[in-house]
Short mmCIF file of C-alpha atoms in Angstrom, two decimals:
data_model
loop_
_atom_site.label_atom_id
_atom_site.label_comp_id
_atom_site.label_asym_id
_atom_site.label_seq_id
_atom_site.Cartn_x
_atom_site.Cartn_y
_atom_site.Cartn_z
CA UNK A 22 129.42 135.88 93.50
CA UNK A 23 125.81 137.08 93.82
CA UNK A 24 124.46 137.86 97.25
CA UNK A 25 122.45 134.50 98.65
CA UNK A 26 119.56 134.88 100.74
CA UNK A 27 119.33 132.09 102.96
CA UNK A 28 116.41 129.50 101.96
CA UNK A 29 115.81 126.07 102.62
CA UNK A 30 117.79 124.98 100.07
CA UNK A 31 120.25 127.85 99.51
CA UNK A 32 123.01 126.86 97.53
CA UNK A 33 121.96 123.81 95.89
CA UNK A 34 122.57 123.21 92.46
CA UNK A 35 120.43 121.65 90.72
CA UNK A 36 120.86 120.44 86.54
CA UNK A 37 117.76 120.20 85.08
CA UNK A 38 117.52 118.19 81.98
CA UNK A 39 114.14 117.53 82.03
CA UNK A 40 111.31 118.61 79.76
CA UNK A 41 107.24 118.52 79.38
CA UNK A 42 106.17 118.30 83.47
CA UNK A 43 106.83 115.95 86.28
CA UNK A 44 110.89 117.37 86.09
CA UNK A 45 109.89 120.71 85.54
CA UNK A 46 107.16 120.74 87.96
CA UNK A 47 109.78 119.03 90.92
CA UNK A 48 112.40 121.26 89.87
CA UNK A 49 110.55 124.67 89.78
CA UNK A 50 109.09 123.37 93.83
CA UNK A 51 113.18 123.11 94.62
CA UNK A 52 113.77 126.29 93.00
CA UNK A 53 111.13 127.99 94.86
CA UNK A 54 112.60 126.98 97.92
CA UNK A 55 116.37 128.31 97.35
CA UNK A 56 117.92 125.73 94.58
CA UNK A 57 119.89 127.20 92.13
CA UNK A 58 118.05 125.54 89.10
CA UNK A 59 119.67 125.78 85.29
CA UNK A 60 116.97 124.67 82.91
CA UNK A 61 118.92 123.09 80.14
CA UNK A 62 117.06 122.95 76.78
CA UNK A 63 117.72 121.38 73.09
CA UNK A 64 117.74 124.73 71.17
CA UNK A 65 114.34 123.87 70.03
CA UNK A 66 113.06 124.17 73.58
CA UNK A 67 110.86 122.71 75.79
CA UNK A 68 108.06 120.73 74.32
CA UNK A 69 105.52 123.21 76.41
CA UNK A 70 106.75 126.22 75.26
CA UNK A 71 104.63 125.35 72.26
CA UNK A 72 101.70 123.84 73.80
CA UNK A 73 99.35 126.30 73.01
CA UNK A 74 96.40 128.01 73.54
CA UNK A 75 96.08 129.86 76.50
CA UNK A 76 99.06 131.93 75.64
CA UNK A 77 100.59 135.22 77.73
CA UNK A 78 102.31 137.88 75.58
CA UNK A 79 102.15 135.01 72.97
CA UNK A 80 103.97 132.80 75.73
CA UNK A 81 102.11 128.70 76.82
CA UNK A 82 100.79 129.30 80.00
CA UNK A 83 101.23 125.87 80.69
CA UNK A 84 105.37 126.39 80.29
CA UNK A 85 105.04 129.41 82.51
CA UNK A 86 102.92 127.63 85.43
CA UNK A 87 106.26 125.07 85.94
CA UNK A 88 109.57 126.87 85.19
CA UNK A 89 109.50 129.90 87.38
CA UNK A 90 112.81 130.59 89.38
CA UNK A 91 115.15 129.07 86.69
CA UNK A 92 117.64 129.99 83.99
CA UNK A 93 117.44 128.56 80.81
CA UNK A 94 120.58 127.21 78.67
CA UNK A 95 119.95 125.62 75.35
CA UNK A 96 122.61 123.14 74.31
CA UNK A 97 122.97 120.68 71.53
CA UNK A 98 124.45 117.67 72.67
CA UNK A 99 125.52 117.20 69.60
CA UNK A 100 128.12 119.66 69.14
CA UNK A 101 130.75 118.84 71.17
CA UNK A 102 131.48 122.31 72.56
CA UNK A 103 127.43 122.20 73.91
CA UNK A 104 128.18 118.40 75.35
CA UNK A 105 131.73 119.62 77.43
CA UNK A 106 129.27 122.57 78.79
CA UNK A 107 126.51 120.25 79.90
CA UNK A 108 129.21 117.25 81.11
CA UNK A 109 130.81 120.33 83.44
CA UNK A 110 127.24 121.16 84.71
CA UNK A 111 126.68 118.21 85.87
CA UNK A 112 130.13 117.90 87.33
CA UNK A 113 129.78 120.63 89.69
CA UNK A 114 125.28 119.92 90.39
CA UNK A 115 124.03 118.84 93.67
CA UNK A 116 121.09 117.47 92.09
CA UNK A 117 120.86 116.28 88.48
CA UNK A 118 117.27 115.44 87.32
CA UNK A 119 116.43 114.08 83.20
CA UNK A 120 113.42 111.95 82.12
CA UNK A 121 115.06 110.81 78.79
CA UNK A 122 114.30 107.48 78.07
CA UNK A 123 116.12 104.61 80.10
CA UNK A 124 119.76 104.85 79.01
CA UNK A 125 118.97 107.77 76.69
CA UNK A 126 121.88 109.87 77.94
CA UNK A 127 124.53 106.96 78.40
CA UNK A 128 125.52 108.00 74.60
CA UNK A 129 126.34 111.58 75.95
CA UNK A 130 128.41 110.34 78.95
CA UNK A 131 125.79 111.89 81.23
CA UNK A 132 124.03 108.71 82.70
CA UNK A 133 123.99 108.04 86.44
CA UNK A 134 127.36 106.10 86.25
CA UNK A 135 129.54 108.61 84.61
CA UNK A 136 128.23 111.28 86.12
CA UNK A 137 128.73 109.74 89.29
CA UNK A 138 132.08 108.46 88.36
CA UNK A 139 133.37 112.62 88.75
CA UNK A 140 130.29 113.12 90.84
CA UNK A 141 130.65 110.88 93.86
CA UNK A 142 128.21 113.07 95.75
CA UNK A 143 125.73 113.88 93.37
CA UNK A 144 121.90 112.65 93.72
CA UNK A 145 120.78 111.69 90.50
CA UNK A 146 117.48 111.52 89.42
CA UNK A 147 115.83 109.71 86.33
CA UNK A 148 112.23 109.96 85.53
CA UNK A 149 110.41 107.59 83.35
CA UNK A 150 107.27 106.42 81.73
CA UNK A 151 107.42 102.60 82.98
CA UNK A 152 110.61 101.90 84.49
CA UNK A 153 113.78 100.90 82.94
CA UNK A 154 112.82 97.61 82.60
CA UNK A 155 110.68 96.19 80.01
CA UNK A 156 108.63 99.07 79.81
CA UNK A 157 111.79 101.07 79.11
CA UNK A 158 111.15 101.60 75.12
CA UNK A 159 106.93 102.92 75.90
CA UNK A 160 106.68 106.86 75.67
CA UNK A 161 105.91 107.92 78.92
CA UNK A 162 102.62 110.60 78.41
CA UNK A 163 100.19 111.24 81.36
CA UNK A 164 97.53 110.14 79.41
CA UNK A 165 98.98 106.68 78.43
CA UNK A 166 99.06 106.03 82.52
CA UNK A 167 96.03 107.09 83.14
CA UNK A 168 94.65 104.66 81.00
CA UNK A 169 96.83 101.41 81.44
CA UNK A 170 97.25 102.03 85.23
CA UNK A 171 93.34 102.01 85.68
CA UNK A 172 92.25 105.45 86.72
CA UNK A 173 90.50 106.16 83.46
CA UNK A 174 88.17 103.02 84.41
CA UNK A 175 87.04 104.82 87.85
CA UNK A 176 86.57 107.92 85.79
CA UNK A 177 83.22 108.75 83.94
CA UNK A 178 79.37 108.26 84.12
CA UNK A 179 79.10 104.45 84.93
CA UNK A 180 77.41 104.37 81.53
CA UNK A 181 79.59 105.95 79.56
CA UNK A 182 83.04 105.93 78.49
CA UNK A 183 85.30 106.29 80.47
CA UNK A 184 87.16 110.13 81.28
CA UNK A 185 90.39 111.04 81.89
CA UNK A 186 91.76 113.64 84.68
CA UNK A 187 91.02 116.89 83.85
CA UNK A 188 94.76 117.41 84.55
CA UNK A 189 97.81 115.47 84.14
CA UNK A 190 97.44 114.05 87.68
CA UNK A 191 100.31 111.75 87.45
CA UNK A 192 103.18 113.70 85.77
CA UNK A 193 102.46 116.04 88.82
CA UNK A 194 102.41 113.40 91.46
CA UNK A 195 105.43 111.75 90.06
CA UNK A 196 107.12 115.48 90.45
CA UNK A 197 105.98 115.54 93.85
CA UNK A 198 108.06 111.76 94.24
CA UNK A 199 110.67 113.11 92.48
CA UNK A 200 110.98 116.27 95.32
CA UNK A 201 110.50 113.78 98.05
CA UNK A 202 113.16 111.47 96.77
CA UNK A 203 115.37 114.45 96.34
CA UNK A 204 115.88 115.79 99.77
CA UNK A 205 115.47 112.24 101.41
CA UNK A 206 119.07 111.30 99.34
CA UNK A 207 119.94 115.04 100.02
CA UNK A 208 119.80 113.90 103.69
CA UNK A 209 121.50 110.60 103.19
CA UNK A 210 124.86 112.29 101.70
CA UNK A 211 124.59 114.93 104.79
CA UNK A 212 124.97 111.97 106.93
CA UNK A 213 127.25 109.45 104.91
CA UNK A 214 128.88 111.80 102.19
CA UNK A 215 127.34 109.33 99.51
CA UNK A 216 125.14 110.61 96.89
CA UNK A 217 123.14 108.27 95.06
CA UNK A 218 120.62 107.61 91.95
CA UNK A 219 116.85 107.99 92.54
CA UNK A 220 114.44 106.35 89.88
CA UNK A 221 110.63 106.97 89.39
CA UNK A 222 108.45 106.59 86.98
CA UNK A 223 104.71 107.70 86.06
CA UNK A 224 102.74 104.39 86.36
CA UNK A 225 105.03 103.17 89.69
CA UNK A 226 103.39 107.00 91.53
CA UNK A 227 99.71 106.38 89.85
CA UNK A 228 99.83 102.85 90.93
CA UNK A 229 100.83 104.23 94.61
CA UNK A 230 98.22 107.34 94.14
CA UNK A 231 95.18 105.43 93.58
CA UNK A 232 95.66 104.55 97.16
CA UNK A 233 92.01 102.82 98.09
CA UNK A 234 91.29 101.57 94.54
CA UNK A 235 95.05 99.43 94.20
CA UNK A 236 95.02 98.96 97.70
CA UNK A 237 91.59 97.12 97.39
CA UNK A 238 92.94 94.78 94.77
CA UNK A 239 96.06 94.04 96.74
CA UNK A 240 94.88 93.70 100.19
CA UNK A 241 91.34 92.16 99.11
CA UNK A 242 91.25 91.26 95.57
CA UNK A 243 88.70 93.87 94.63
CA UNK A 244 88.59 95.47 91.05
CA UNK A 245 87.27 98.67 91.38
CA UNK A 246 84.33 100.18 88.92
CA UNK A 247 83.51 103.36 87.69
CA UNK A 248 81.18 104.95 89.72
CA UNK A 249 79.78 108.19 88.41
CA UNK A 250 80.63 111.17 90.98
CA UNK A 251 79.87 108.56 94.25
CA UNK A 252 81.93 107.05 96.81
CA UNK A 253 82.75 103.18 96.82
CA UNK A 254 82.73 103.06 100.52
CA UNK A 255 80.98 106.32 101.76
CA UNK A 256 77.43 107.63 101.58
CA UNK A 257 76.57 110.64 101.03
CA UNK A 258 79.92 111.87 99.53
CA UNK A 259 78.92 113.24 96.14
CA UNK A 260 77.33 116.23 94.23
CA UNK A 261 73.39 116.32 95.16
CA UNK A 262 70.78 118.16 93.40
CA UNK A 263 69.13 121.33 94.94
CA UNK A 264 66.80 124.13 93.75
CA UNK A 265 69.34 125.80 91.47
CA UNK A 266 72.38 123.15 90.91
CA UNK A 267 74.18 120.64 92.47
CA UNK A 268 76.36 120.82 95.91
CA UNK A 269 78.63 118.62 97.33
CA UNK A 270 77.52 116.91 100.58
CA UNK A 271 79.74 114.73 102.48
CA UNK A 272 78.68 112.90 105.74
CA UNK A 273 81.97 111.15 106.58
CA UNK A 274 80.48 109.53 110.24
CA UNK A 275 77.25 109.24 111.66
CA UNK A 276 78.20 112.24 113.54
CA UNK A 277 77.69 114.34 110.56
CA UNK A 278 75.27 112.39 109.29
CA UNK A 279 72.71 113.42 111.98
CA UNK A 280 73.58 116.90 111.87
CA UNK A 281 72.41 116.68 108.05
CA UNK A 282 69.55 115.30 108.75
CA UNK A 283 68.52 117.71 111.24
CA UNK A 284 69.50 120.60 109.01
CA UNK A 285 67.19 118.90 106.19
CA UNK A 286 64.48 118.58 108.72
CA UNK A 287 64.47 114.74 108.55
CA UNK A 288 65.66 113.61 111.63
CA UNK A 289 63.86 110.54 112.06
CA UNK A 290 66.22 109.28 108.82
CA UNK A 291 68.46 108.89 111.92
CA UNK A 292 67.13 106.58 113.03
CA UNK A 293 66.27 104.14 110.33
CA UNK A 294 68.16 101.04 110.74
CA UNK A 295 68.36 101.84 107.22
CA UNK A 296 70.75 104.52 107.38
CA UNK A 297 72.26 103.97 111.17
CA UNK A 298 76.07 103.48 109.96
CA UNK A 299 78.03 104.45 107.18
CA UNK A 300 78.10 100.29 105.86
CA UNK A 301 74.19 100.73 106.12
CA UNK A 302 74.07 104.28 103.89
CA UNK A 303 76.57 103.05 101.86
CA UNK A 304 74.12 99.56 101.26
CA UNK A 305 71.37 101.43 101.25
CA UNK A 306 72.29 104.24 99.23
CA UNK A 307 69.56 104.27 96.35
CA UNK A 308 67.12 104.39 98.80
CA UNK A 309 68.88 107.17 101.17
CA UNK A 310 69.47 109.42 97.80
CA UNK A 311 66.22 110.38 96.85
CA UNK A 312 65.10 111.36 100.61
CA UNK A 313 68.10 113.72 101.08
CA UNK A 314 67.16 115.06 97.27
CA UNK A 315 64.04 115.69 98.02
CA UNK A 316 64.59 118.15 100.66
CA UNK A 317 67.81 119.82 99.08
CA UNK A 318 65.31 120.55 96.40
CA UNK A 319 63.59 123.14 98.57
CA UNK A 320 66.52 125.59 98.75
CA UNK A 321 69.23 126.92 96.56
CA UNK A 322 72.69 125.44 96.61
CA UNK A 323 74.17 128.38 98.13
CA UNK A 324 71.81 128.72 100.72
CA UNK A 325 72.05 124.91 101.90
CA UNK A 326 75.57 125.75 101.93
CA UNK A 327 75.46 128.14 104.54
CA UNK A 328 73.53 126.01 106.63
CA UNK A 329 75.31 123.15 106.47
CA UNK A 330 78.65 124.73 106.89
CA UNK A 331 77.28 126.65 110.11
CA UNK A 332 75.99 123.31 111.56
CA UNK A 333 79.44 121.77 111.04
CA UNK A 334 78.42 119.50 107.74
CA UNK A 335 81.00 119.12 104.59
CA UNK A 336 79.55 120.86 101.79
CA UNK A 337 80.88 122.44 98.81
CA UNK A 338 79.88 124.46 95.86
CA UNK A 339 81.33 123.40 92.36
CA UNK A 340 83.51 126.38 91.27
CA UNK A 341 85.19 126.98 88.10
CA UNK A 342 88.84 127.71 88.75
CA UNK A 343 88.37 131.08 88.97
CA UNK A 344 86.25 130.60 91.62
CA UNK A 345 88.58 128.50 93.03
CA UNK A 346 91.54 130.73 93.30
CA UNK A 347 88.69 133.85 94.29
CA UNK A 348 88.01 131.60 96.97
CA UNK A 349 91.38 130.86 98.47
CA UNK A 350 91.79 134.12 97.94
CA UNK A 351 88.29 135.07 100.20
CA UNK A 352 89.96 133.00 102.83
CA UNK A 353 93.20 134.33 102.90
CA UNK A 354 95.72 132.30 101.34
CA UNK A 355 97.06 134.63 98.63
CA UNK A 356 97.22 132.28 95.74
CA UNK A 357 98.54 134.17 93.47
CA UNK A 358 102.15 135.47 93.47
CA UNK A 359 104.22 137.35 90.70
CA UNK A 360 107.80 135.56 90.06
CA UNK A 361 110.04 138.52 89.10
CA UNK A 362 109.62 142.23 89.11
CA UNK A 363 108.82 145.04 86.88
CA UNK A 364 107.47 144.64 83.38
CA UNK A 365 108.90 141.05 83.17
CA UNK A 366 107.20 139.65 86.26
CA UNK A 367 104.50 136.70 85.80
CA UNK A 368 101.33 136.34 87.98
CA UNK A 369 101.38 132.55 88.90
CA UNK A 370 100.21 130.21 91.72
CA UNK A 371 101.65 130.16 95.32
CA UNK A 372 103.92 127.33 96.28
CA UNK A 373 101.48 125.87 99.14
CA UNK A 374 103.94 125.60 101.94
CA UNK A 375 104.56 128.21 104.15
CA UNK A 376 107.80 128.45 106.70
CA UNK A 377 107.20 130.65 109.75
CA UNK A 378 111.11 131.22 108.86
CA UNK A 379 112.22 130.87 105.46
CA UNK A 380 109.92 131.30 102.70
CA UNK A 381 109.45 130.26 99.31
CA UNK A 382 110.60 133.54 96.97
CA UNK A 383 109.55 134.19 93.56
CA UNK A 384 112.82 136.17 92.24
CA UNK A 385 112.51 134.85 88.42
CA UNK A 386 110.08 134.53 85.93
CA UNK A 387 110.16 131.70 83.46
CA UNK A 388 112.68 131.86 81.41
CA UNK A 389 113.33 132.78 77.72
CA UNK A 390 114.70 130.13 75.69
CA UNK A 391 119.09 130.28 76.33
CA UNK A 392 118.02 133.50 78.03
CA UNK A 393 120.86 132.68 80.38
CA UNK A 394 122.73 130.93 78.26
CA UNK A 395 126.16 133.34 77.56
CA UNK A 396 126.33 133.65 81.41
CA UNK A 397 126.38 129.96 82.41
CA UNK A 398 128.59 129.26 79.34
CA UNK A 399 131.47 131.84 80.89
CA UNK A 400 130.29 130.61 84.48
CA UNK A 401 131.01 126.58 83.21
CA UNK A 402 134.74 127.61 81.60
CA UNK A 403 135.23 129.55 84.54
CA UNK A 404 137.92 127.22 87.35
CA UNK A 405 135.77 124.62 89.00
CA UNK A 406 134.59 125.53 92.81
CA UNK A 407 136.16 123.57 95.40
CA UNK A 408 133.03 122.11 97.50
CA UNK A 409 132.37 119.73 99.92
CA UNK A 410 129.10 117.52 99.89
CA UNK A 411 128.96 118.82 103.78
CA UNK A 412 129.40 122.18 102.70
CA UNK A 413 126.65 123.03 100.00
CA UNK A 414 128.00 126.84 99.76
CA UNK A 415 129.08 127.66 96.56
CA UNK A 416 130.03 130.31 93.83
CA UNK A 417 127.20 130.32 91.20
CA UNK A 418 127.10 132.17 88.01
CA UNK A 419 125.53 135.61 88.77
CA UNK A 420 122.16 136.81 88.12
#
């Protein structure tokens, strides 16, 4: 029994058979907090392991930035020696998490019900495209979402076609549900013993992240547009023009809209019934633009920056990402971390909580494909623990 350093979620098990990255993603944020996470993989892999370039040491990036902190097993469900290993995994997990398609692992024996039939206490969670419901049959890719659950029509030059996220914005907000989903039924078997199954899918979390925009049709019956860079109910909150590039300038209340004003040396703008409330700039916001352009204009982004950060005015420069992580960096949040040690370690980015008593650790790198593999086998034909959903302590196979 390796030595366990105590972590939020020390000794939790947690079966991941998910691939790609709203599983991985949730399941590398429990592993970074404590879980004990086995990454279980068809032997050709996970589908990011090839998606390629930028590559490390002739490794995806992309596979390394979500599968820190885990071990990796490759089984073929197939062969029925791989299938017993995976059924006893998920006999002894906490936590089991897949995004197969609906009912994809019922043919296995390792849906919700039979796993929960030797399981009672195990949280199950099942990630999908669209739901198991009619949509159950559609692939479930980032992309598809962003386009059928509307984002792609707010995104883009209001003349032009319309953009998707320069990320996959709702496989990672559909992790995040996943985590949140997680430890909420975690705490519901504390209480009542019970575990229970947990089901999200991609275009239920976009629907719930486009927050404003859906909540605009719902409460009011407004279809949003696509508006460029602006805001549809705030003014200015947008990249502006100045000598030397654009900056972002935000006046969220009139409170910070007069200190702009007086740092552009217009303050009668103020003043102008015009542009006395937000409804007003917002109304009025082709006519407000070119005044506030007109003096950026004078001065170089960086130096309208400083102003307007001194005076207590949102503003923003438009970084790269490098700049972005040399910025959090500038302001003291240590971004980057290395998960392992030695030779084998991997530079990645900082799980952004912090505990003023038990923090996140970064013991593993990403795995190798089955790199783990001949130790969980022996661990899974090794006599079952006795556990107790109150009592999450248990032996796992050693590191």
């Amino acid at each position: 029994m390796r030595p366990i350093r105590t972590r939020p979620l020390t000794g939790l098990l947690v079966a991941d058979f998910s691939r790609i990255l709203a599983g991985p993603y949730a399941t590398m944020l429990l592993a970074d907090l404590g879980a004990e996470v086995i990454k279980v993989e068809s032997p050709g892999g996970d589908d990011t392991r090839t998606w390629m370039p930028p590559v490390r040491d002739g490794i995806s990036t992309y596979y390394l930035a979500i599968n820190r902190n885990k071990r990796s097993i490759a089984l073929d469900l197939r062969k029925p020696e791989d299938l017993e290993a995976a059924r006893e995994l998920a006999a002894r997990a906490d936590v089991l998490i897949e995004n197969f398609k609906p009912g994809g692992l019922k043919r296995f024996g390792l849906d919700h019900e039979t796993v929960s039939a030797g399981n009672p206490g195990v949280v199950y969670a099942s990630i999908s495209g669209f739901g198991p419901g009619a949509g159950a049959g559609l692939p479930g890719y980032d992309l598809m979402v962003q386009a059928m659950s509307g984002l792609m029509s707010l995104t883009g030059d209001p003349d032009g076609s319309p953009y998707r996220a320069g990320i996959s914005v709702f496989d990672v907000m559909t992790g995040l549900h996943t985590t949140i989903g997680i430890l909420a039924a975690l705490r519901h078997r504390e209480a009542t013993g019970q575990g229970q199954h947990i089901e999200l899918n991609l275009l239920s979390s976009a629907l719930s992240g486009l927050v404003n925009h859906t909540g605009a049709y719902a409460a009011a019956g407004v279809v949003p547009y696509r508006m460029g860079n602006a805001h549809p109910s705030l003014f200015p909150y947008e990249p502006l023009p100045t000598a030397d590039g654009e900056l972002i300038v935000i006046a969220g209340n009139d409170g910070q809209f007069r200190k702009l004003c007086e740092v552009l040396g217009v303050p009668e703008l103020v003043d102008d019934p015009r542009f006395a409330h937000n409804q007003d700039r917002t109304a009025h916001r082709e006519e407000l633009r070119p005044l506030l352009v007109e003096r950026l204009a004078k001065r170089t982004k960086d130096e309208w920056f400083r102003e307007l950060t001194a005076a207590g005015v949102p503003s923003a420069p438009i970084n790269t990402i490098d700049g972005g992580v040399a910025l959090a960096d500038e302001l003291g949040l240590r971004p980057l971390v290395e998960a392992g040690e030695g030779e084998t370690a991997v530079p990645g980015i900082r799980n952004p909580i912090t505990f003023s008593a038990t923090p996140p650790r970064y013991d593993l790198p990403p795995p190798g494909l089955d790199e783990h593999g001949e130790e969980i086998r022996a661990w899974l034909r090794s006599e079952r623990p006795r556990t107790s959903t109150q009592d999450h302590t248990r032996t796992e196979p050693d590191r």
